[in-house]
Structure formats: structure tokens, C-alpha cells
Coordinates of C-alpha atoms and ligand atoms in Angstrom, one line a residue:
M1 CA -10.5 67.9 -9.8
Q2 CA -9.8 68.7 -6.1
D3 CA -8.9 65.0 -5.5
A4 CA -6.6 65.0 -8.5
R5 CA -4.9 68.2 -7.1
R6 CA -4.4 66.6 -3.7
W7 CA -2.7 63.7 -5.4
D8 CA -0.4 65.8 -7.3
D9 CA 0.5 67.7 -4.3
R10 CA 1.5 64.7 -2.6
Y11 CA 3.3 63.5 -5.6
A12 CA 5.3 66.8 -5.7
R13 CA 6.2 66.4 -2.1
G14 CA 7.7 63.1 -2.9
D15 CA 5.2 61.1 -0.7
G16 CA 4.6 57.5 -1.3
L17 CA 1.4 57.0 -3.3
P18 CA -1.1 54.2 -3.4
P19 CA -1.3 52.1 -6.5
L20 CA -4.2 54.0 -8.5
A21 CA -3.4 57.5 -7.1
G22 CA -5.1 60.1 -9.0
L23 CA -6.4 57.7 -11.8
P24 CA -9.8 58.3 -13.0
V25 CA -12.0 55.1 -13.1
A26 CA -15.4 54.7 -14.4
V27 CA -17.8 52.5 -12.7
K28 CA -20.6 50.4 -14.0
D29 CA -23.9 51.9 -12.7
N30 CA -24.9 48.8 -10.9
M31 CA -22.3 49.3 -8.3
C32 CA -23.2 51.4 -5.2
T33 CA -21.6 54.9 -4.9
T34 CA -22.4 57.4 -2.3
D35 CA -21.6 60.4 -4.5
F36 CA -23.4 59.3 -7.5
P37 CA -26.9 57.8 -8.1
T38 CA -27.1 54.2 -8.7
T39 CA -29.6 53.6 -11.6
C40 CA -29.0 50.0 -13.0
G41 CA -30.0 51.6 -16.2
S42 CA -33.5 51.2 -15.1
R43 CA -36.4 53.6 -14.4
I44 CA -37.5 51.9 -11.4
L45 CA -34.5 53.0 -9.3
G46 CA -35.0 56.7 -10.4
R47 CA -32.2 58.7 -8.9
W48 CA -31.6 56.3 -6.0
M49 CA -28.7 57.3 -3.9
S50 CA -27.0 54.4 -1.9
P51 CA -26.1 55.0 1.6
Y52 CA -22.9 53.1 1.1
D53 CA -20.1 52.3 -1.2
A54 CA -19.6 48.9 -2.7
T55 CA -16.6 47.3 -1.4
V56 CA -15.0 47.5 -4.7
V57 CA -15.6 51.3 -5.0
A58 CA -14.4 51.6 -1.3
R59 CA -11.1 49.7 -2.3
L60 CA -10.8 52.1 -5.5
R61 CA -11.0 55.1 -3.3
E62 CA -8.5 53.5 -0.7
A63 CA -6.1 52.9 -3.6
G64 CA -6.2 56.5 -4.6
A65 CA -8.5 56.2 -7.7
I66 CA -10.9 59.0 -8.5
V67 CA -14.4 57.5 -9.3
I68 CA -15.1 59.9 -12.2
G69 CA -18.6 58.6 -13.2
K70 CA -20.9 55.8 -13.6
T71 CA -21.4 54.1 -16.9
N72 CA -24.4 53.0 -19.0
L73 CA -25.6 49.3 -19.0
D74 CA -28.5 47.1 -20.1
E75 CA -31.1 47.5 -17.4
F76 CA -30.1 45.4 -14.5
A77 CA -27.2 44.0 -16.5
M78 CA -29.6 42.0 -18.8
G79 CA -28.5 42.1 -22.4
S80 CA -25.6 42.1 -24.7
S81 CA -25.7 45.4 -26.5
T82 CA -26.6 48.1 -23.9
E83 CA -29.7 48.9 -25.9
N84 CA -31.7 47.9 -23.0
S85 CA -30.9 50.8 -20.9
A86 CA -33.6 53.1 -19.8
F87 CA -31.4 56.1 -20.7
G88 CA -30.7 55.2 -24.2
P89 CA -27.9 53.2 -25.8
T90 CA -24.2 53.7 -25.8
R91 CA -22.3 53.6 -29.1
N92 CA -19.3 51.6 -30.1
P93 CA -16.4 54.0 -30.7
W94 CA -15.2 51.8 -33.7
D95 CA -18.4 52.4 -35.5
Q96 CA -21.0 54.5 -34.1
G97 CA -23.7 52.7 -35.8
R98 CA -23.0 49.7 -34.1
V99 CA -23.5 48.3 -30.4
P100 CA -20.5 48.4 -27.9
G101 CA -21.8 45.1 -26.6
G102 CA -23.2 44.5 -23.0
S103 CA -24.2 44.7 -20.6
S104 CA -21.0 46.7 -19.5
G105 CA -21.2 48.7 -22.8
G106 CA -20.6 52.1 -21.1
S107 CA -17.4 51.0 -19.3
A108 CA -16.0 49.3 -22.4
A109 CA -16.7 52.3 -24.7
A110 CA -15.3 54.8 -22.2
V111 CA -12.0 52.8 -22.0
A112 CA -11.9 52.2 -25.8
A113 CA -12.5 55.9 -26.4
S114 CA -9.6 56.8 -24.1
F115 CA -12.1 58.7 -21.6
V116 CA -10.6 56.6 -18.6
P117 CA -7.7 54.2 -18.6
L118 CA -9.7 51.9 -16.2
A119 CA -13.2 50.9 -15.6
L120 CA -15.3 48.3 -13.6
G121 CA -17.7 45.9 -15.2
S122 CA -19.7 43.2 -14.0
D123 CA -20.1 39.7 -15.8
T124 CA -23.0 37.4 -15.2
G125 CA -23.0 35.6 -18.6
G126 CA -20.3 37.6 -20.4
S127 CA -21.0 41.2 -19.7
I128 CA -17.3 42.2 -19.1
R129 CA -15.7 40.0 -21.9
Q130 CA -18.2 40.4 -24.7
P131 CA -18.2 44.2 -24.6
A132 CA -14.5 44.2 -24.1
G133 CA -14.2 42.1 -27.2
F134 CA -16.6 44.4 -29.1
C135 CA -14.7 47.6 -28.2
G136 CA -11.1 46.2 -28.6
I137 CA -10.1 46.3 -25.0
V138 CA -9.1 43.9 -22.3
G139 CA -11.8 42.7 -19.9
L140 CA -11.3 40.0 -17.1
K141 CA -14.1 38.1 -15.4
P142 CA -12.4 36.8 -12.2
T143 CA -13.3 33.5 -10.5
Y144 CA -16.4 33.4 -8.7
G145 CA -15.5 34.6 -5.3
R146 CA -12.3 36.3 -6.0
V147 CA -13.9 39.8 -5.8
S148 CA -16.5 41.0 -3.3
R149 CA -20.1 41.5 -4.6
Y150 CA -21.2 43.8 -1.6
G151 CA -22.9 46.7 -3.2
L152 CA -23.1 45.1 -6.6
V153 CA -26.9 45.2 -7.5
A154 CA -27.7 41.5 -7.7
F155 CA -28.8 40.0 -11.1
A156 CA -28.0 36.4 -10.7
S157 CA -26.1 35.9 -7.4
S158 CA -24.6 32.5 -8.2
L159 CA -23.2 34.0 -11.4
D160 CA -22.5 37.7 -10.9
Q161 CA -18.9 38.7 -10.5
I162 CA -17.1 42.1 -10.8
G163 CA -14.0 42.6 -12.8
P164 CA -11.4 45.1 -14.5
M165 CA -11.8 46.6 -17.9
A166 CA -8.5 48.2 -19.2
G167 CA -6.5 49.1 -22.3
T168 CA -3.8 46.6 -21.5
V169 CA -3.3 43.4 -19.5
A170 CA -0.8 45.0 -17.2
D171 CA -3.5 47.7 -16.3
A172 CA -6.3 45.0 -15.9
A173 CA -3.7 43.2 -13.5
L174 CA -3.2 46.4 -11.5
L175 CA -6.8 46.8 -11.3
L176 CA -7.5 43.5 -10.0
Q177 CA -4.8 43.6 -7.4
V178 CA -6.9 46.3 -5.8
L179 CA -10.3 44.6 -6.2
A180 CA -9.4 41.0 -5.2
G181 CA -9.7 39.3 -1.8
R182 CA -12.0 38.2 0.9
D183 CA -14.6 40.6 2.2
P184 CA -16.4 39.8 5.3
R185 CA -19.5 41.6 4.1
D186 CA -19.8 39.1 1.1
S187 CA -20.0 35.4 2.4
T188 CA -19.5 34.2 -1.1
S189 CA -16.2 36.1 -1.3
A190 CA -13.4 33.4 -1.0
D191 CA -10.7 33.4 1.6
V192 CA -7.8 32.5 -1.0
P193 CA -4.6 34.4 -0.8
V194 CA -4.2 37.1 -3.5
P195 CA -1.0 36.8 -5.4
D196 CA 1.1 39.6 -6.9
Y197 CA -0.5 39.7 -10.4
A198 CA 2.1 42.0 -11.8
K199 CA 4.7 39.6 -11.1
A200 CA 2.9 36.8 -13.1
L201 CA 3.4 38.9 -16.3
N202 CA 6.7 37.4 -17.1
G203 CA 6.2 37.6 -20.9
T204 CA 6.2 34.1 -21.9
V205 CA 3.7 31.2 -22.4
R206 CA 6.6 28.6 -22.6
G207 CA 5.5 25.4 -20.9
L208 CA 1.9 26.3 -20.9
R209 CA -0.5 23.9 -22.5
I210 CA -3.5 25.6 -24.2
G211 CA -6.6 23.8 -25.2
L212 CA -8.7 24.9 -28.3
A213 CA -12.3 24.1 -27.3
R214 CA -13.4 22.3 -30.5
E215 CA -17.2 22.9 -30.1
A216 CA -16.6 26.7 -30.0
F217 CA -15.3 26.7 -33.6
G218 CA -18.4 25.2 -35.2
E219 CA -21.5 26.5 -36.7
G220 CA -22.5 30.0 -36.0
L221 CA -19.1 31.3 -35.9
Q222 CA -18.3 34.2 -38.4
P223 CA -15.5 33.1 -40.6
A224 CA -13.5 36.3 -40.1
V225 CA -13.6 35.9 -36.3
R226 CA -12.5 32.2 -36.5
T227 CA -9.6 33.3 -38.7
A228 CA -8.4 36.0 -36.1
V229 CA -8.8 33.6 -33.2
T230 CA -7.1 30.8 -35.0
Q231 CA -4.2 32.9 -35.8
A232 CA -3.9 34.1 -32.2
A233 CA -3.6 30.5 -31.3
E234 CA -0.8 30.1 -33.9
V235 CA 0.8 33.3 -32.3
L236 CA 0.8 31.5 -28.9
K237 CA 2.2 28.4 -30.2
G238 CA 5.0 30.3 -31.9
Q239 CA 5.8 31.7 -28.6
G240 CA 6.3 28.2 -27.1
A241 CA 2.8 27.4 -25.7
E242 CA 1.7 23.8 -26.6
V243 CA -1.7 24.1 -28.3
I244 CA -4.0 21.0 -28.6
E245 CA -7.7 20.6 -29.1
V246 CA -10.0 19.7 -26.3
A247 CA -13.6 18.6 -26.3
M248 CA -16.4 20.5 -24.6
P249 CA -19.4 18.6 -25.4
T250 CA -21.9 20.2 -23.0
I251 CA -21.2 23.9 -23.9
A252 CA -24.0 23.7 -26.4
Y253 CA -26.4 23.3 -23.4
A254 CA -24.8 26.2 -21.5
L255 CA -27.1 28.9 -23.1
P256 CA -30.5 27.3 -22.2
T257 CA -29.1 26.3 -18.8
Y258 CA -28.1 30.0 -18.1
Y259 CA -31.4 31.3 -19.1
L260 CA -33.2 29.2 -16.7
L261 CA -30.9 29.9 -13.7
A262 CA -30.1 33.4 -14.3
T263 CA -33.8 34.3 -15.0
S264 CA -35.0 32.2 -11.9
E265 CA -32.3 33.9 -9.7
A266 CA -33.3 37.4 -11.2
S267 CA -36.9 36.8 -10.6
S268 CA -36.1 36.5 -7.0
N269 CA -33.6 39.4 -6.6
L270 CA -35.9 41.7 -8.4
A271 CA -38.8 41.2 -6.2
R272 CA -37.6 43.8 -3.9
Y273 CA -38.5 46.6 -6.4
D274 CA -42.0 47.2 -5.4
G275 CA -42.2 50.9 -4.8
V276 CA -41.9 50.6 -1.1
Q277 CA -38.1 50.9 -0.4
Y278 CA -36.4 52.2 -3.5
G279 CA -36.7 54.7 -6.3
L280 CA -39.9 54.9 -8.3
R281 CA -43.4 54.7 -6.6
V282 CA -46.6 55.0 -8.9
P283 CA -49.4 55.7 -6.4
S284 CA -52.6 53.7 -6.5
T285 CA -55.7 53.5 -4.3
D286 CA -54.3 50.2 -2.8
L287 CA -51.0 48.5 -2.0
Y288 CA -51.4 45.8 -4.7
G289 CA -52.3 48.5 -7.1
M290 CA -49.1 50.4 -6.1
Y291 CA -46.9 47.3 -6.6
T292 CA -48.2 46.4 -9.9
K293 CA -48.2 49.9 -11.5
T294 CA -44.7 50.7 -10.1
R295 CA -43.3 47.5 -11.7
R296 CA -45.2 48.0 -15.0
E297 CA -43.8 51.4 -15.4
G298 CA -40.5 51.0 -13.8
F299 CA -39.2 47.8 -15.5
G300 CA -38.2 47.5 -19.3
A301 CA -39.5 44.7 -21.7
E302 CA -36.3 42.6 -21.2
V303 CA -36.4 42.7 -17.5
K304 CA -40.1 41.8 -17.5
R305 CA -39.5 39.0 -19.9
R306 CA -36.9 37.5 -17.5
I307 CA -38.9 37.9 -14.4
M308 CA -41.8 35.9 -16.1
L309 CA -39.4 33.2 -17.4
G310 CA -37.7 32.8 -14.0
T311 CA -41.0 32.8 -12.1
Y312 CA -42.2 30.0 -14.4
A313 CA -39.1 27.9 -14.1
L314 CA -39.2 28.0 -10.4
S315 CA -43.0 27.5 -9.9
A316 CA -44.5 24.4 -8.5
G317 CA -44.9 21.7 -11.0
Y318 CA -42.1 23.1 -13.3
Y319 CA -39.3 23.4 -10.8
E320 CA -38.1 20.0 -11.1
G321 CA -38.3 19.9 -14.9
F322 CA -36.7 23.4 -15.4
F323 CA -34.7 24.9 -12.6
L324 CA -33.4 21.5 -10.9
K325 CA -32.5 20.1 -14.3
A326 CA -30.6 23.3 -15.2
Q327 CA -28.6 23.0 -11.9
R328 CA -27.5 19.5 -13.0
V329 CA -26.6 20.5 -16.4
R330 CA -24.6 23.2 -14.9
T331 CA -22.6 20.6 -13.1
L332 CA -22.0 18.8 -16.3
V333 CA -20.7 22.0 -17.9
R334 CA -18.3 22.5 -15.0
R335 CA -17.1 19.0 -15.4
D336 CA -16.2 19.5 -19.1
F337 CA -13.9 22.2 -18.0
L338 CA -12.3 20.4 -15.1
Q339 CA -11.8 17.4 -17.6
A340 CA -10.0 19.7 -20.0
F341 CA -8.0 21.2 -17.3
E342 CA -6.5 17.8 -16.5
R343 CA -4.7 18.0 -19.9
V344 CA -4.4 21.8 -20.4
D345 CA -3.7 25.0 -18.4
L346 CA -5.9 27.4 -20.3
V347 CA -8.9 26.9 -22.6
L348 CA -9.0 29.1 -25.7
M349 CA -12.2 30.2 -27.6
P350 CA -13.6 33.2 -29.3
T351 CA -15.1 35.7 -26.9
S352 CA -18.1 36.2 -29.3
P353 CA -19.3 34.5 -32.4
T354 CA -19.7 37.8 -34.4
V355 CA -18.2 41.2 -34.7
P356 CA -20.1 44.1 -33.2
F357 CA -23.7 44.2 -34.8
R358 CA -25.8 47.2 -35.7
F359 CA -28.3 48.9 -33.5
G360 CA -31.8 47.3 -33.8
E361 CA -30.4 44.2 -35.5
K362 CA -31.2 41.9 -32.7
V363 CA -33.6 43.7 -30.3
D364 CA -36.8 42.2 -31.6
D365 CA -35.3 38.7 -31.6
P366 CA -34.1 37.8 -28.0
L367 CA -32.8 34.4 -29.0
Q368 CA -30.4 36.0 -31.5
M369 CA -29.4 38.4 -28.8
Y370 CA -28.8 35.7 -26.3
L371 CA -26.5 33.8 -28.8
A372 CA -24.0 36.6 -28.5
D373 CA -22.9 35.2 -25.2
V374 CA -22.7 31.5 -26.4
Y375 CA -18.9 31.4 -25.5
T376 CA -18.8 33.4 -22.2
I377 CA -21.9 32.0 -20.4
P378 CA -20.2 28.4 -19.9
V379 CA -17.4 30.1 -18.0
N380 CA -19.9 31.8 -15.5
L381 CA -21.7 28.5 -15.1
A382 CA -18.5 26.8 -14.3
G383 CA -17.4 29.8 -12.0
L384 CA -14.0 30.2 -13.7
P385 CA -11.8 33.1 -14.6
G386 CA -11.8 34.3 -18.2
I387 CA -10.3 37.2 -20.1
S388 CA -11.1 38.8 -23.4
I389 CA -8.1 40.6 -25.2
P390 CA -8.0 42.1 -28.7
C391 CA -6.8 39.8 -31.3
G392 CA -7.5 41.5 -34.6
F393 CA -10.0 43.1 -36.7
A394 CA -12.8 41.6 -39.0
D395 CA -14.4 44.1 -41.5
G396 CA -12.6 46.9 -39.4
L397 CA -14.2 45.9 -36.2
P398 CA -12.4 44.3 -33.2
V399 CA -12.3 40.7 -32.5
G400 CA -11.8 39.2 -29.0
L401 CA -9.8 36.4 -27.9
Q402 CA -11.0 34.5 -24.8
L403 CA -8.7 32.5 -22.4
I404 CA -10.2 30.6 -19.6
G405 CA -8.1 29.2 -16.5
R406 CA -8.6 27.2 -13.5
S407 CA -10.3 28.5 -10.4
F408 CA -8.3 31.1 -8.7
E409 CA -5.7 31.0 -11.4
E410 CA -6.0 34.5 -12.8
E411 CA -2.3 34.6 -12.8
T412 CA -1.9 32.0 -15.7
V413 CA -4.8 33.7 -17.5
L414 CA -3.1 37.3 -17.2
R415 CA 0.4 35.7 -18.0
A416 CA -0.7 34.2 -21.2
A417 CA -2.7 37.2 -22.2
H418 CA 0.2 39.7 -21.5
A419 CA 2.6 37.4 -23.4
Y420 CA 0.3 37.5 -26.4
E421 CA 0.0 41.2 -26.1
Q422 CA 3.8 41.5 -26.1
A423 CA 3.9 39.8 -29.6
T424 CA 1.1 41.7 -31.2
E425 CA 0.0 45.3 -31.7
W426 CA -3.8 45.1 -31.6
H427 CA -4.1 46.6 -28.1
T428 CA -2.4 49.8 -29.4
R429 CA -5.0 50.4 -32.1
R430 CA -7.6 53.4 -31.3
P431 CA -10.8 54.0 -32.8
P432 CA -11.1 56.8 -35.3
L433 CA -13.0 59.2 -33.1
D434 CA -14.1 62.6 -34.5
G435 CA -11.2 64.6 -35.8
D436 CA -8.8 61.7 -35.1
G437 CA -8.5 60.9 -38.7
G438 CA -7.9 57.2 -38.2
G439 CA -9.2 54.8 -40.9
R440 CA -10.8 51.4 -40.6
G441 CA -8.8 49.2 -38.2
G442 CA -7.9 52.4 -36.3
T443 CA -4.7 54.2 -35.9
T444 CA -1.8 52.9 -33.6
Q445 CA -1.2 55.7 -31.0
P446 CA -1.2 53.9 -27.9
R447 CA -4.3 54.8 -25.7
G448 CA -3.9 56.2 -22.1
R449 CA -2.3 53.9 -19.8
A450 CA -2.6 53.6 -16.1
Ligands
LIG501 N1 -25.9 39.1 -22.1 C1 -26.1 38.1 -20.9 C2 -27.5 38.3 -20.4 O1 -28.2 39.0 -21.0 C3 -25.1 38.3 -19.8 C4 -25.4 39.6 -19.1 C5 -24.3 39.7 -17.9 O2 -23.3 39.2 -17.9 N2 -24.6 40.7 -17.1 O3 -27.9 37.9 -19.4

């Protein structure tokens, strides 16, 4: 409140204001903040306080934003429903019996419920886009290297990327502007000039070629989701885009590839939580006992499953058959996209195969849970930018449209998403929260804008 008052005073004095002056922003709790604990939704970190701010958090503060709180997530960002948090689940504002998606479920729900106009998420295999789709908001995973990962607690370092979550495409562009750019503290952040994203939002898709990824419209896709996404493609066509089909034969292999690479990287990244440096320590009579007891009590079941899978895939005798092979398939997945981008400027597919599911529906069946990210994971493997925007409702629940662009062409992704938004009113729907009186499919009061 003090920070907000300071910005109000500066505004009243007629002083110039930075781009996010006084705006409350929620930050996923796997990004380091000096003024809140950083838990990663895990018991193992306890109430660990970071001695430094993540670069994205520092940039938010420099831009005048008020970091108002940290948001819930699946433990260490491993999950698609936010049910894997050690602190309990987050509910979907559209139907509180259903999941908000994950792992950035807290950020998505906070924006959807109008708690905040802007939030940060991280996306390793879909964790910005899938919850954005499930909660009827906008979520953008930037190109790998577009945004600094310094201070983002690592899950799978070759896939992790931070990005904006917002109520509208313009707000997502505004937030990306603040986040994007080279950071000397993250050697994987790219030295590529940052364009003016707001300028890219010219309201038209005329001249753009959009490719419908054929393999993403097959088996496993809920019919009502297919209808909403196909209609969205028609809208873009009506606005002057050229829409054709493109083949992406390897995307079927993306899921198993991801679950070898992401778990391998995670098994290495999570080795540091041993009771010595961070958070929880369960005492024992000897060092080895302390390690094992700490990790046994500190990690949840999904994190343990992944550490075991990853350790196996990397171990002698299995490395070539699993990890190395998966790296090769990753190259093929990227090649599919590059080939498509010879013919089109954007690839279009659903964000998720289904609408938000009920609590408990998939927790006992990891494979079913993993399938929630079947359309988002290929984009991380290829390192490309992808956005999810609201494109309708199925059974009263939000459906997300995914648009994928060439490396560092977030401008084109944002431009098409914005143009679609101008032609539709899905982004103006608000969930029927207590006392709101909204029905299924929501009311149409516009939510808070940045
Ligand atoms: N749901 C996927 C997983 O569980 C992706 C998570 C993410 O993007 N952080 O790994």
C-alpha cells in the first residue's frame, strides 16, 4: 500500500511514470524474491528466503510494479493441475470443482479471478499456456533465451522459460516488454534486440500464413475443443489470414521425449536439495541418513517419480538408449516446426486436448496427467514462442487457442493473437465468482486491465 501511495503521489505531481507503475503483479513461487519466501510448492524448501531477486522480479520492480504475492504451483513446477503443491490445490475460478491447470495454476487463477491484472508464470512443457487456457486468460511462453532465467528455480534448464500471464494480449505484450532481453547473469539469455511489442499489435492478420497442425486434431482431442479451435481458425481466415494444413509427424513423439529429457535434467537440478544448504533438514545420526530422510520427507510423490525416471535415463548402460536418443528426437521435433515455417508464419493448434478436469480425476494416473500437455510440450522441445488465448467455451469451461511462431518472433504471435481478440469477445468473459451472479460461460464485464 505504501508503494502504491508513492506511485499515486508521483502521478498527482505529474511526474513521468514507468510502464508498470503501481500495478500489482503476482509471481509464481518458483522465482526468487527477497520479500517473500520462495517455496516452489515444496516442503523441502520450507520457508526459504532468497538473498536476491530473480532478474524478472528486479525488472518488475524497476518498471514500477508491486509484487503483491507469490502464487501456488505444482511442486517444482512438475504437474498440469496444481494438485501437486505441498500447500494444497488451487481451484479454477470457472468451476471450483475443477483444476486450474498447472503448473502455473495459481498465477492463472489469480488473473482469471481479477485478483491481479498481470502475473508471471514459467513454462517447461506447457505450464504457462495450459493453465492460461484452462482459466480463460492469455499466457505467453517466449522463445528460449528471450527472458532471463536467473533466479528461476531450475526444473529442466534447457526447456524452462518465464513469461507473462494477463487478461488481454496487449497486457501480455506490455509485461513481455519489461521481461525480455539479455541478462549477463544468465548465459542462455539471448543477445537479440527487443522490439516494441505494443507497436506490433496493428489489429490485422492480413498477409499472414497460418498452418493448422494436422496431427494435433486427431485422436484424443475433445470434440467441443476441436469445434472451438476450428472456428477460431475460420475467424482468422475471415480476417484475411491464409490458413492451410501443415504436417507435424513427429509431435506424437514429443511427450515421451520430454519425459526423458525433463526428468533427466530435473534429477540433476534437484540433487542440491539435500538438507545442507536450503530449507528442510531432517536430522539423523550420520550424513547419509540426513540426506535420505530429508529428501524422503521433503519431496512429494511426483517429484520423487521424476527423480527416479531421470536418474534411470542417465545411468550407465541406459544413457544411449534413453537420454541420447531423446536428444535426437528433440532435433526431429524442431525440424518439423522449421519445415512448417518455410510455408507458414504461425502454427495453430489447441492449447490442450480437453477442458479443465475435476480434482482427483488424473492424480492416480500419471500418463493421463502428462497427456494434458501433448500440444504444448513440442513447442518447448523446439524452443519456440507460443501463446494461449481464449477462443470459446465447451460445457461452460474455457478453451485455449495456441499460436506458435518462429524463434524470437513473439511480435507475430502477439499480432495475430491481438487481431483475433479484436474480432471476438471471449477475453471479456469473467468467471461467475461468489455473488457475481454470472452463469455458465460467465458474464461479460471486462476484467481489470493493466
Ligand atoms: N505439465 C508438464 C510437466 O509436468 C509441464 C510442466 C511445466 O511446464 N513446468 O512437466
